[in-house]
Tab-separated table of C-alpha atoms in Angstrom:
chain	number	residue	atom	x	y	z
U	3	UNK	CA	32.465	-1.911	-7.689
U	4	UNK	CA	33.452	-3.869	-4.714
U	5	UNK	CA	34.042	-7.000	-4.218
U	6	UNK	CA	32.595	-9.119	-0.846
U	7	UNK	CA	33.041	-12.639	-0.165
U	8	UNK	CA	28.986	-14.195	-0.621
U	9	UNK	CA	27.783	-15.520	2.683
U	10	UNK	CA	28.669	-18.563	3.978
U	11	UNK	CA	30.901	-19.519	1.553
U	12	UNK	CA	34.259	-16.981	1.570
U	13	UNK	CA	34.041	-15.963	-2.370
U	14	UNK	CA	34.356	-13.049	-3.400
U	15	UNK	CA	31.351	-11.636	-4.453
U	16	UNK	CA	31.699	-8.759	-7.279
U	17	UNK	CA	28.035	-8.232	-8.203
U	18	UNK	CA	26.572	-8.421	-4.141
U	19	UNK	CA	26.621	-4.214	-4.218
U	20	UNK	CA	24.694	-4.291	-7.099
U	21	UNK	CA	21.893	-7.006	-6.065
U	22	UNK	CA	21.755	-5.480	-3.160
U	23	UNK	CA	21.183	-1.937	-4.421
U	24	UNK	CA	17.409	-3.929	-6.046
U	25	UNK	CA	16.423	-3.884	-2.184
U	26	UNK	CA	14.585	-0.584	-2.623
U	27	UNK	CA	13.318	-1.612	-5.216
U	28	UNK	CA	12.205	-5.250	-4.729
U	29	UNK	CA	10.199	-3.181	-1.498
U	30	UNK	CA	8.633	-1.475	-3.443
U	31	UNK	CA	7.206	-3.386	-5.594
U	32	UNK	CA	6.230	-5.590	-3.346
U	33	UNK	CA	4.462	-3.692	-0.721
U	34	UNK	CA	2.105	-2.092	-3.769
U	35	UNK	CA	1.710	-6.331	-4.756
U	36	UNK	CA	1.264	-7.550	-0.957
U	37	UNK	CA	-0.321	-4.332	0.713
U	38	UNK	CA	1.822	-5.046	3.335
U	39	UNK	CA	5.770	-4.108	4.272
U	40	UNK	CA	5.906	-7.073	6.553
U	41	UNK	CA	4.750	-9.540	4.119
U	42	UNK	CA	6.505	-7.694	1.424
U	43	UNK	CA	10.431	-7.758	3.239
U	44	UNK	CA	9.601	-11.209	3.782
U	45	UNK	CA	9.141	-11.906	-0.166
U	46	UNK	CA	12.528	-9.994	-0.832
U	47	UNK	CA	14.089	-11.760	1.621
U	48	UNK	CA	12.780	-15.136	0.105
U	49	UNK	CA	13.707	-13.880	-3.297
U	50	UNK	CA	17.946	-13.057	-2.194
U	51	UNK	CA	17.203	-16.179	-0.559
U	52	UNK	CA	17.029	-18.469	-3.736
U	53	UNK	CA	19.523	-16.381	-5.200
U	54	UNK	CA	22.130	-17.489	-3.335
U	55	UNK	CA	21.012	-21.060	-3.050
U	56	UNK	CA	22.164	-21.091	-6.207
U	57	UNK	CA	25.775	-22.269	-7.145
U	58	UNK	CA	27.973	-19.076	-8.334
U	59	UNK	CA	28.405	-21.171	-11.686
U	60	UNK	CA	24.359	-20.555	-12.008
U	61	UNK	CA	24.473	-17.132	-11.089
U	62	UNK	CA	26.926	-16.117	-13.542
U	63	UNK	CA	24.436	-17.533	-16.194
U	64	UNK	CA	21.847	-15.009	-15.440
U	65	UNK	CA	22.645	-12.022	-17.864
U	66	UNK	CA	20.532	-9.739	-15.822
U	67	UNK	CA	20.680	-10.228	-11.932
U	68	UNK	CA	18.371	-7.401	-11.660
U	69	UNK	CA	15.061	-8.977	-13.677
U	70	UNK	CA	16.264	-11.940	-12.026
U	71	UNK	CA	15.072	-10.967	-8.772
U	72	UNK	CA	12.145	-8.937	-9.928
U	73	UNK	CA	10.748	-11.747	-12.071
U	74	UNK	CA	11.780	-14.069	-8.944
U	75	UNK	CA	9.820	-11.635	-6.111
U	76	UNK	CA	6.815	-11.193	-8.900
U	77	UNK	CA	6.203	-14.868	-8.502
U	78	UNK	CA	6.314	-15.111	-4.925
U	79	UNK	CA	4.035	-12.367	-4.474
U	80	UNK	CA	1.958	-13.818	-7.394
U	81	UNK	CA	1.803	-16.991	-4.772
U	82	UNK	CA	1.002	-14.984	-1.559
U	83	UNK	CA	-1.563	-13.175	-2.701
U	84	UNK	CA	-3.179	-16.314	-3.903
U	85	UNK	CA	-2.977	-17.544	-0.426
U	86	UNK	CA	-3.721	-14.224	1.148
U	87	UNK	CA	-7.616	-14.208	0.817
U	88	UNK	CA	-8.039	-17.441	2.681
U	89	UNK	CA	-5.685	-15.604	5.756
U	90	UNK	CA	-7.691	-12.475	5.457
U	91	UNK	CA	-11.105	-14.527	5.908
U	92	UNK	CA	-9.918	-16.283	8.907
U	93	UNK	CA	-8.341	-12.421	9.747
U	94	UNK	CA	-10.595	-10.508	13.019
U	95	UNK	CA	-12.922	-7.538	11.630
U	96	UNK	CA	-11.856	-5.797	8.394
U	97	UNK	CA	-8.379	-5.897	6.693
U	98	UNK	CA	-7.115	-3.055	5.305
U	99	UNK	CA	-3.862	-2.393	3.942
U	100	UNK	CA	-1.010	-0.968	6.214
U	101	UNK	CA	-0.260	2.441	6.029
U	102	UNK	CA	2.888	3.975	5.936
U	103	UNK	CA	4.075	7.259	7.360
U	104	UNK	CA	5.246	10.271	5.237
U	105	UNK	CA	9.177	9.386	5.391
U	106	UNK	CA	8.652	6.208	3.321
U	107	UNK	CA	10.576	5.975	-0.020
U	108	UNK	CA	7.917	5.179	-2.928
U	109	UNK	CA	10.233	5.530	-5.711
U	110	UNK	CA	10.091	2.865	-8.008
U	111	UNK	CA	13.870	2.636	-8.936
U	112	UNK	CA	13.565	2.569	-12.867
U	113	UNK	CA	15.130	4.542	-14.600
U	114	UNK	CA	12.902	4.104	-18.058
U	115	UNK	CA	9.668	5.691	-16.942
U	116	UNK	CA	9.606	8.074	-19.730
U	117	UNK	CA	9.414	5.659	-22.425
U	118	UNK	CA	6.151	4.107	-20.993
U	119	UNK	CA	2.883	5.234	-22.510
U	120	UNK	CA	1.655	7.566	-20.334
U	121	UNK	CA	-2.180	6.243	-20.904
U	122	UNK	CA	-1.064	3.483	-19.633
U	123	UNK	CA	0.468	4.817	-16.456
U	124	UNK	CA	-0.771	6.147	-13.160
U	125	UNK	CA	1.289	8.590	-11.092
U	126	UNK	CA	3.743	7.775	-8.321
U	127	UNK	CA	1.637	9.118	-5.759
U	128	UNK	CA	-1.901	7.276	-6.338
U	129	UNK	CA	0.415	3.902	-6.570
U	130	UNK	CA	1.080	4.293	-2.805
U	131	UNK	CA	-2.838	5.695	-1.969
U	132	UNK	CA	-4.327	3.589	0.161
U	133	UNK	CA	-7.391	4.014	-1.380
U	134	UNK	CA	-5.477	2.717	-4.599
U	135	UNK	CA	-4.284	0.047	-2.533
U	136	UNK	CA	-7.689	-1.003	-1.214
U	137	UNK	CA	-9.037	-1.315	-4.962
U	138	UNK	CA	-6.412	-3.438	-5.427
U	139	UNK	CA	-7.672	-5.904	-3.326
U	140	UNK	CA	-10.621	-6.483	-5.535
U	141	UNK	CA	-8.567	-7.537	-8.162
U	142	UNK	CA	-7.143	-11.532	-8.848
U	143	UNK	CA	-4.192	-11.815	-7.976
U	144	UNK	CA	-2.787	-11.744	-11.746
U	145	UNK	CA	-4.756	-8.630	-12.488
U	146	UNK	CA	-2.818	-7.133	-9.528
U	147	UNK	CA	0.647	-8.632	-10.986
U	148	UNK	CA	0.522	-7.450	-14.287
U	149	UNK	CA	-1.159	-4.113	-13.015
U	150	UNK	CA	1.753	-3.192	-11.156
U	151	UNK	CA	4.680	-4.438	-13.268
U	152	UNK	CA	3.433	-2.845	-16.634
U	153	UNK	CA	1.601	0.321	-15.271
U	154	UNK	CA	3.405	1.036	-12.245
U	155	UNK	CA	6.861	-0.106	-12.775
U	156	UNK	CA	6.943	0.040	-16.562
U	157	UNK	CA	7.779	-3.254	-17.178
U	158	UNK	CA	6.688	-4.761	-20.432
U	159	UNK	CA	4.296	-7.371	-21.002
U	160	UNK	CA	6.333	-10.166	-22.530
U	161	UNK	CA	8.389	-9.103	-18.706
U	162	UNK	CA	5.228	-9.681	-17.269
U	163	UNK	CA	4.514	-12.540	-18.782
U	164	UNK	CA	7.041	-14.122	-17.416
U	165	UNK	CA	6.092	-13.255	-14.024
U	166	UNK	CA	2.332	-14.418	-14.174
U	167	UNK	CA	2.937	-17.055	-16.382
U	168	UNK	CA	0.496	-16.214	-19.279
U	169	UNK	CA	1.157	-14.929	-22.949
U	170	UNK	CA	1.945	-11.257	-23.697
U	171	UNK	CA	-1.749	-10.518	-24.987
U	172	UNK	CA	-3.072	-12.248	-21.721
U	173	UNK	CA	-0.962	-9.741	-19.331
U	174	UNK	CA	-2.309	-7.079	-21.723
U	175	UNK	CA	-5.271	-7.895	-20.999
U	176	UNK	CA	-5.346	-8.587	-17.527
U	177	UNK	CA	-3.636	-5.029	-17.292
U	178	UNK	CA	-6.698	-3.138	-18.716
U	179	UNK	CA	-9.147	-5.260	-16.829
U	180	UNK	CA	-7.365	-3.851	-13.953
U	181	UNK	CA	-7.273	0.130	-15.090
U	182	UNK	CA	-11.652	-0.664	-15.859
U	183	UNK	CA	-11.753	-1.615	-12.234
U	184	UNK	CA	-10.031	1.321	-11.063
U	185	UNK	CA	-12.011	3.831	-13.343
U	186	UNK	CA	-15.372	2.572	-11.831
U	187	UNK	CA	-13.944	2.930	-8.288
U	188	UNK	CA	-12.718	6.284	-8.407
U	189	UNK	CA	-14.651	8.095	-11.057
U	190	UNK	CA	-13.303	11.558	-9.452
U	191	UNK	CA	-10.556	13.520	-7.952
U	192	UNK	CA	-10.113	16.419	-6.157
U	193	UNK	CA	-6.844	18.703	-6.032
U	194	UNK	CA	-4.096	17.507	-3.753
U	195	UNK	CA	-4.416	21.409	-2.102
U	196	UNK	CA	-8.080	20.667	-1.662
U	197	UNK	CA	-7.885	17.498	-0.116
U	198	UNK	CA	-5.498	18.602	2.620
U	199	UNK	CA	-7.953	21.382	3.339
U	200	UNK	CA	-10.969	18.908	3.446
U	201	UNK	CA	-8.851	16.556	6.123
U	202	UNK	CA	-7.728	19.477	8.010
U	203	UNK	CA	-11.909	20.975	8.148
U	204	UNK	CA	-12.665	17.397	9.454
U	205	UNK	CA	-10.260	16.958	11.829
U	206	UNK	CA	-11.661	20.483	13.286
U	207	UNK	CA	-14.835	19.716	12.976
U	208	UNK	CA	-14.056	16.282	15.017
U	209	UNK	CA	-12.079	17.792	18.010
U	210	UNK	CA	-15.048	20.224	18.068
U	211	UNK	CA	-17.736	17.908	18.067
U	212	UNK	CA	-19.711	19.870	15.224
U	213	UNK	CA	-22.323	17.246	14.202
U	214	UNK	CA	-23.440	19.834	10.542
U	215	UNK	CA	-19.845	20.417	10.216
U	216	UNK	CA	-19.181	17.036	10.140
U	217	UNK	CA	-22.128	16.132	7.940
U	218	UNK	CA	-21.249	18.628	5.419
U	219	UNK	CA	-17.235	17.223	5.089
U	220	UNK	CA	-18.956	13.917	4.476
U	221	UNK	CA	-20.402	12.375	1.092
U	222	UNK	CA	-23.827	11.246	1.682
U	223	UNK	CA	-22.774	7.687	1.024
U	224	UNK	CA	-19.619	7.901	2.762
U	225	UNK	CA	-18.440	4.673	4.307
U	226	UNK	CA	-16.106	4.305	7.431
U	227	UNK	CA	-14.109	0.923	8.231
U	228	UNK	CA	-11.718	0.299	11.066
U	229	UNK	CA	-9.048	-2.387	11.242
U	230	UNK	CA	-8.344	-3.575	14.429
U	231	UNK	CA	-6.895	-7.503	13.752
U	232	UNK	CA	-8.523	-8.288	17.203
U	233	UNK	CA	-5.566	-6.506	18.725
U	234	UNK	CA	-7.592	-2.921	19.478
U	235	UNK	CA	-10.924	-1.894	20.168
U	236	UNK	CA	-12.868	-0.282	17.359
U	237	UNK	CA	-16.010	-0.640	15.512
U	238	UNK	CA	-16.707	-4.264	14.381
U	239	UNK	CA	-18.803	-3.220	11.315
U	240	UNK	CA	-18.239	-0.311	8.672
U	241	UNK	CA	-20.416	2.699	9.284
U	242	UNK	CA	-22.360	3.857	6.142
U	243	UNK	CA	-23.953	7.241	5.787
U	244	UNK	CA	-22.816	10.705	6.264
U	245	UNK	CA	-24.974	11.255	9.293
U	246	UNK	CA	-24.383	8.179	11.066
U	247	UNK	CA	-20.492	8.667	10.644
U	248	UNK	CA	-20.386	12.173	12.431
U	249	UNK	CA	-22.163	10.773	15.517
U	250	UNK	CA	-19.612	7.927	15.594
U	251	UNK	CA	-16.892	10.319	15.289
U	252	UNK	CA	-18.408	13.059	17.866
U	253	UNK	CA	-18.307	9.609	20.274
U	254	UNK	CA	-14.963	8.970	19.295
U	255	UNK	CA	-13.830	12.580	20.513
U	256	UNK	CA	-16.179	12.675	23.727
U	257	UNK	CA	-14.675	9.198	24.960
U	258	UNK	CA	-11.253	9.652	24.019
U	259	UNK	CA	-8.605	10.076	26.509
U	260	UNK	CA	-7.074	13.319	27.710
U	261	UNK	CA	-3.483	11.858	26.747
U	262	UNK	CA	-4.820	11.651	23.355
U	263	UNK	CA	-4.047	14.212	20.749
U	264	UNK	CA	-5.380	13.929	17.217
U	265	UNK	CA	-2.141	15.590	14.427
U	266	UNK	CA	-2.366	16.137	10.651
U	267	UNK	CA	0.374	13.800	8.784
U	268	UNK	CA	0.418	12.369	5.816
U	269	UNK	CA	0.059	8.116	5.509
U	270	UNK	CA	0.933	6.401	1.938
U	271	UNK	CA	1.026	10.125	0.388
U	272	UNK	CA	-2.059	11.722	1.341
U	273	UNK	CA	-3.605	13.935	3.593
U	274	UNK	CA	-4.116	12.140	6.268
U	275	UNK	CA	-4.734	12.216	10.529
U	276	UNK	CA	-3.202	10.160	13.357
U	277	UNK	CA	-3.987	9.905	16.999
U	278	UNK	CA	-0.988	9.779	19.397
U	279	UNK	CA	-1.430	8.711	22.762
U	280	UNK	CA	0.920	9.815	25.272
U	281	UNK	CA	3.389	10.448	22.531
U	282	UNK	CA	2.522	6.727	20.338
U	283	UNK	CA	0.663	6.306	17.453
U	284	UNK	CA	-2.592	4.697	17.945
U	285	UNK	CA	-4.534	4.941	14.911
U	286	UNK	CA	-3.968	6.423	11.581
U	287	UNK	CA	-6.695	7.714	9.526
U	288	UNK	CA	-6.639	7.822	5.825
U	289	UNK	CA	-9.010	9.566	3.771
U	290	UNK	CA	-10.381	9.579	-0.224
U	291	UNK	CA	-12.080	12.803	-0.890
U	292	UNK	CA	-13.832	13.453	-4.003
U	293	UNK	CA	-15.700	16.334	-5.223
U	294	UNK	CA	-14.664	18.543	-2.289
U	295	UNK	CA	-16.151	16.045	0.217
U	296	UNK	CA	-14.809	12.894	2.007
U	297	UNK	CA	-16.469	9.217	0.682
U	298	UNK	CA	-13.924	6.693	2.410
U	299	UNK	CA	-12.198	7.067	6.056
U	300	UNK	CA	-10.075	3.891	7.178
U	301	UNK	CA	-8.869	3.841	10.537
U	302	UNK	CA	-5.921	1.035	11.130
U	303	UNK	CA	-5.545	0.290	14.768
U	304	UNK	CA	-4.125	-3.041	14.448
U	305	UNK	CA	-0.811	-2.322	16.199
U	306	UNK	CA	1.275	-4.746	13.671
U	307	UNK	CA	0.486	-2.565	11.236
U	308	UNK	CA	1.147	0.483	12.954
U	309	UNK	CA	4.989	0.090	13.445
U	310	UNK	CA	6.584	1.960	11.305
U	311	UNK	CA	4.630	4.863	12.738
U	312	UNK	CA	5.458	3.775	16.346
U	313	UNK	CA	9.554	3.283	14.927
U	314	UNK	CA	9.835	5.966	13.199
């Protein structure tokens, strides 16, 4: 391994490569805690930050730098998501979780997945969903925690403890209190091939203005919320109803500009749509489809959260 000197101080530094290679995943973790990258690169910055506020006498105490920091950014998510629901109240129109573009990393960096029970587990893809992500946010905040560590990352619950401050059996059972609230939120799937082809009829369907075709793609009690943080225009209120979502979306298309161009991509995994103006990203689109037909579109047009996509 190399050795650095640690900032500000001109010692060498033997173990920096190796906190530093937690970055990824710190991120990670974070983002599928915070629901945010901006709020989650803050946290990890926070947590290297009271790393090396320690002395290096303190640091070489810690037998594992590694849970260190995870235990450390657990916490200060933990925190921030305590706060975040008085923010999101005082936040313009709906908040919904920021997407992220197909190029993302989502691995979660440990390397003992395998000896997690698997009924315990979700996959790697429907960690990063955004409609995962948007159940999340009807969880408290240590549901969320010990959700993530133990099912997502694999961490056990005396690890999680820890983290959320409560026993073992607590964390257990804040853990399956979490996985009951999923269940009743997604009682179905439909195949990853299938989904793609439902989000690629829509989009179709859309550009054409086909008001049955539309209808069809759509659950009956399909709901439709925009995020614009008071930074774009877009529909205050969610739409409800199959019908009453394809005439919203055949007004999106007839009032759109001729710059605009609506593409197929995929945002936090999924099938997905965007619309690029003049070569930007304006709005992504994310979809949950279920039983061959769409029940959730969220449109984020809140340009803070559409950065990555405007970055690449």
């Amino acid at each position: 391994m190399r050795t650095r000197s640690e900032p500000g101080t001109g010692r060498p530094d033997p173990g920096l490569d190796a906190l530093m290679s937690e970055r990824r995943h710190l991120i990670n973790l974070a983002y599928r805690l915070l629901g945010s990258l901006t709020e989650a690169e803050d946290a990890v910055q926070e947590t290297y930050t009271r790393w090396y506020a320690m002395s290096r006498q303190q640091q070489d105490s810690i037998e594992n730098p590694g849970a260190w920091l995870t235990t450390v950014a657990g916490r200060i998510c933990l925190n921030l998501l305590g706060s975040a629901r008085a923010r999101r109240e005082t936040y313009v129109g709906e908040w919904i979780p920021e997407p992220m573009p197909a190029h993302a990393e989502w691995t979660s960096g440990r390397a003992d997945r395998a000896t997690a029970d698997p009924a315990d587990r979700i996959t790697l893809d429907e960690s990063v969903d955004l409609a995962f992500l948007v159940v999340l946010e009807s969880m408290t905040p240590a549901e969320r925690v010990a959700f993530i560590l133990h099912d997502v990352f694999c961490h056990s619950f005396a690890q999680v403890a820890e983290v959320v401050g409560r026993t073992p059996a607590a964390c257990r059972q804040l853990a399956s209190s979490a996985r009951r609230r999923l269940r009743a939120a997604r009682p179905s799937t439909t195949a990853a091939v299938r989904r793609a082809a439902v989000v690629r009829d829509f989009k179709q369907a859309w550009e054409a203005k086909d008001i049955d075709a539309l209808i069809g793609l759509l659950d009956p009690d399909a709901t439709a919320i925009a995020d614009g943080g008071g930074r774009a225009v877009t529909f205050p209120h969610p739409i409800e109803g199959a019908e009453q979502i394809a005439y919203a979306w055949r007004e999106i298309a007839r009032h759109k500009p001729d710059a605009m161009t609506f593409l197929e991509s995929t945002v936090n995994g999924q099938p997905g749509l965007v619309a690029q103006q003049d070569g930007v990203v304006v709005s992504v689109y994310a979809f949950e489809v279920a039983d061959d037909r769409i029940k959730h579109i969220w449109v984020v047009r809140n340009p803070e959260k559409l950065r990555r996509w405007t970055t690449g």
